[in-house]
C-alpha cells in the first residue's frame, strides 16, 4: 500500500519534478458517506508547481458506466464481485449513483488539492509523452510513473473540493466509496 506518482523531467535543465497521488483523498458528503477523489497531475498557477488536482468526471461518463453494468457483462460482473468482496453488481451501481448525486450538485471547477485554487491545467499522467510547460513553454518529458513506499496520506475534502483536514492512519476506517 504505497502512493502512486508521476515524474517529469525538464528537457533542457534535466531537473525533475514529481507529483504524488493518494488513494485516501475523499469528499465528506452531508449524509456521512466518504467518496474518493479522482486525481490528475496538473500545473497550479498559484502554487507555481506541478500538483495533484481533482479530476471531475462528466455525468455522461458515469451514466454510461452504470448502463454497462446494467447490461450484465459477465466479465465486468466478475471483476466487481472480486473488488467488492463478493457483493452483487447492484452494490457497484449504488456506488456510482452516489458519485452521480455528488456530481450533479458539484458547482466549482476542479481544484488544486494543495491550495484549493481553480486556476490549474491538467498535465499528462502516464506514458512517455512530452509536453510543453503550461507557463514557461519549456519541453518536459514524462520520465516515470508507478508506486512509492510512502505511507498513506489521508485528507478529507468538502464536496466542492476544499481541504478540511488530514486524518491519521491510526483511527481510520476504510469505507471510502470509489
Ligand atoms: Zn495550488
Short mmCIF file of C-alpha atoms and ligand atoms in Angstrom, two decimals:
data_model
loop_
_atom_site.label_atom_id
_atom_site.label_comp_id
_atom_site.label_asym_id
_atom_site.label_seq_id
_atom_site.Cartn_x
_atom_site.Cartn_y
_atom_site.Cartn_z
CA UNK A 1 0.00 0.00 0.00
CA UNK A 2 2.08 2.92 -1.25
CA UNK A 3 1.37 6.05 -3.18
CA UNK A 4 1.24 6.49 -6.93
CA UNK A 5 3.38 9.12 -8.59
CA UNK A 6 4.31 10.62 -11.93
CA UNK A 7 7.68 12.21 -12.62
CA UNK A 8 8.53 14.90 -15.17
CA UNK A 9 11.99 15.79 -16.43
CA UNK A 10 12.75 19.22 -17.88
CA UNK A 11 14.31 18.52 -21.28
CA UNK A 12 16.95 21.29 -21.13
CA UNK A 13 17.94 21.53 -17.46
CA UNK A 14 17.35 17.87 -16.56
CA UNK A 15 15.54 19.00 -13.43
CA UNK A 16 12.92 16.59 -12.14
CA UNK A 17 9.50 17.28 -10.67
CA UNK A 18 7.15 14.68 -9.32
CA UNK A 19 3.51 14.58 -8.35
CA UNK A 20 2.30 12.22 -5.62
CA UNK A 21 -1.20 10.82 -5.55
CA UNK A 22 -3.14 9.40 -2.65
CA UNK A 23 -5.78 6.67 -2.62
CA UNK A 24 -7.10 8.27 0.57
CA UNK A 25 -8.32 11.66 -0.60
CA UNK A 26 -12.09 11.76 -0.12
CA UNK A 27 -15.13 14.04 -0.16
CA UNK A 28 -17.07 14.09 3.07
CA UNK A 29 -20.70 14.05 1.90
CA UNK A 30 -23.51 15.51 4.01
CA UNK A 31 -25.03 12.08 4.72
CA UNK A 32 -21.75 10.84 6.20
CA UNK A 33 -20.55 8.91 3.14
CA UNK A 34 -16.94 9.27 2.03
CA UNK A 35 -16.39 9.43 -1.73
CA UNK A 36 -12.90 9.03 -3.19
CA UNK A 37 -11.42 11.98 -5.12
CA UNK A 38 -10.36 11.23 -8.70
CA UNK A 39 -6.91 12.75 -9.18
CA UNK A 40 -4.85 14.05 -12.06
CA UNK A 41 -1.46 15.74 -12.17
CA UNK A 42 -1.74 19.42 -13.03
CA UNK A 43 0.12 22.72 -13.04
CA UNK A 44 -1.21 25.17 -10.45
CA UNK A 45 -0.70 28.85 -11.33
CA UNK A 46 -0.89 29.78 -7.64
CA UNK A 47 1.39 27.05 -6.20
CA UNK A 48 3.68 27.56 -9.22
CA UNK A 49 4.32 23.85 -9.27
CA UNK A 50 3.04 20.51 -10.52
CA UNK A 51 0.46 19.28 -8.03
CA UNK A 52 -2.32 16.74 -7.60
CA UNK A 53 -5.63 18.17 -8.78
CA UNK A 54 -9.19 16.93 -8.87
CA UNK A 55 -10.49 15.22 -11.93
CA UNK A 56 -14.24 15.67 -12.18
CA UNK A 57 -15.99 13.04 -14.30
CA UNK A 58 -18.87 14.02 -16.57
CA UNK A 59 -22.37 12.87 -15.69
CA UNK A 60 -22.49 11.23 -19.13
CA UNK A 61 -19.45 9.05 -18.38
CA UNK A 62 -20.92 7.96 -15.03
CA UNK A 63 -24.29 7.18 -16.63
CA UNK A 64 -22.52 5.17 -19.35
CA UNK A 65 -20.71 3.13 -16.68
CA UNK A 66 -23.98 2.36 -14.90
CA UNK A 67 -25.57 1.36 -18.21
CA UNK A 68 -22.70 -1.01 -18.95
CA UNK A 69 -23.09 -2.70 -15.58
CA UNK A 70 -26.84 -2.98 -16.02
CA UNK A 71 -26.31 -4.62 -19.41
CA UNK A 72 -24.93 -7.59 -17.47
CA UNK A 73 -21.46 -8.13 -18.97
CA UNK A 74 -20.26 -11.30 -17.15
CA UNK A 75 -16.57 -10.25 -17.18
CA UNK A 76 -17.44 -6.91 -15.61
CA UNK A 77 -19.67 -8.60 -13.03
CA UNK A 78 -16.84 -10.98 -12.14
CA UNK A 79 -14.37 -8.11 -11.76
CA UNK A 80 -16.63 -6.09 -9.47
CA UNK A 81 -17.65 -9.12 -7.46
CA UNK A 82 -13.94 -9.62 -6.73
CA UNK A 83 -13.31 -5.95 -5.92
CA UNK A 84 -16.41 -5.74 -3.71
CA UNK A 85 -15.62 -8.97 -1.91
CA UNK A 86 -18.48 -11.00 -3.36
CA UNK A 87 -21.14 -8.30 -3.22
CA UNK A 88 -23.67 -8.22 -6.09
CA UNK A 89 -23.21 -5.82 -9.01
CA UNK A 90 -26.06 -3.69 -7.60
CA UNK A 91 -23.61 -2.59 -4.92
CA UNK A 92 -21.34 -1.06 -7.58
CA UNK A 93 -24.30 0.58 -9.30
CA UNK A 94 -25.32 2.09 -5.97
CA UNK A 95 -21.78 3.47 -5.51
CA UNK A 96 -21.89 5.04 -8.97
CA UNK A 97 -25.28 6.59 -8.18
CA UNK A 98 -23.73 8.21 -5.10
CA UNK A 99 -20.99 9.69 -7.34
CA UNK A 100 -23.68 10.86 -9.81
CA UNK A 101 -25.52 12.59 -6.96
CA UNK A 102 -22.33 14.35 -5.89
CA UNK A 103 -21.53 15.31 -9.50
CA UNK A 104 -25.00 16.77 -10.05
CA UNK A 105 -24.65 19.17 -7.13
CA UNK A 106 -20.97 19.99 -7.68
CA UNK A 107 -20.58 23.66 -8.68
CA UNK A 108 -16.88 24.55 -8.60
CA UNK A 109 -14.48 23.62 -11.40
CA UNK A 110 -11.65 21.21 -10.44
CA UNK A 111 -9.30 22.47 -7.75
CA UNK A 112 -5.64 22.15 -6.86
CA UNK A 113 -5.70 19.68 -3.96
CA UNK A 114 -2.82 21.55 -2.28
CA UNK A 115 -4.15 25.12 -2.18
CA UNK A 116 -7.77 24.85 -3.42
CA UNK A 117 -7.22 27.22 -6.36
CA UNK A 118 -9.13 26.52 -9.62
CA UNK A 119 -6.53 28.20 -11.84
CA UNK A 120 -4.97 24.92 -12.92
CA UNK A 121 -4.29 22.96 -16.08
CA UNK A 122 -4.09 19.15 -16.20
CA UNK A 123 -0.80 17.57 -17.37
CA UNK A 124 -0.03 14.05 -18.65
CA UNK A 125 -0.17 11.21 -16.13
CA UNK A 126 1.49 8.26 -17.83
CA UNK A 127 3.26 7.11 -20.96
CA UNK A 128 6.44 8.60 -22.35
CA UNK A 129 4.85 11.62 -23.96
CA UNK A 130 6.41 15.04 -23.88
CA UNK A 131 4.55 18.26 -23.36
CA UNK A 132 5.09 22.00 -23.05
CA UNK A 133 5.28 23.55 -19.61
CA UNK A 134 1.98 25.48 -19.26
CA UNK A 135 3.74 28.61 -18.04
CA UNK A 136 7.30 28.67 -19.38
CA UNK A 137 6.77 26.69 -22.58
CA UNK A 138 9.77 24.52 -21.76
CA UNK A 139 9.65 20.93 -23.00
CA UNK A 140 9.04 18.29 -20.33
CA UNK A 141 9.16 14.54 -20.59
CA UNK A 142 7.03 12.12 -18.61
CA UNK A 143 10.07 10.27 -17.28
CA UNK A 144 8.50 7.92 -14.79
CA UNK A 145 5.38 6.75 -13.03
CA UNK A 146 4.46 3.99 -10.63
CA UNK A 147 4.31 3.37 -6.91
CA UNK A 148 6.37 4.54 -3.97
CA UNK A 149 6.67 3.00 -0.49
CA UNK A 150 5.41 6.14 1.20
CA UNK A 151 2.82 5.84 3.95
CA UNK A 152 -0.82 6.51 3.07
CA UNK A 153 -1.81 10.17 3.13
CA UNK A 154 -5.41 10.70 4.25
CA UNK A 155 -7.12 14.03 3.57
CA UNK A 156 -10.77 14.99 3.85
CA UNK A 157 -12.35 17.48 1.42
CA UNK A 158 -15.75 19.19 1.13
CA UNK A 159 -17.92 18.11 -1.84
CA UNK A 160 -16.62 21.29 -3.54
CA UNK A 161 -13.02 20.13 -3.22
CA UNK A 162 -11.92 22.37 -0.34
CA UNK A 163 -9.49 20.78 2.08
CA UNK A 164 -10.97 20.11 5.54
CA UNK A 165 -8.00 18.40 7.13
CA UNK A 166 -5.70 15.44 7.42
CA UNK A 167 -6.54 12.23 9.25
CA UNK A 168 -4.15 9.90 10.97
CA UNK A 169 -3.95 6.32 9.86
CA UNK A 170 -4.49 5.02 13.41
CA UNK A 171 -8.12 5.97 13.86
CA UNK A 172 -9.15 5.41 10.30
CA UNK A 173 -11.88 3.12 8.97
CA UNK A 174 -11.59 2.11 5.32
CA UNK A 175 -15.00 2.75 3.92
CA UNK A 176 -14.22 5.06 1.02
CA UNK A 177 -16.61 4.74 -1.94
CA UNK A 178 -14.55 4.51 -5.14
ZN1 LIG B 1 -2.24 25.15 -5.86
#
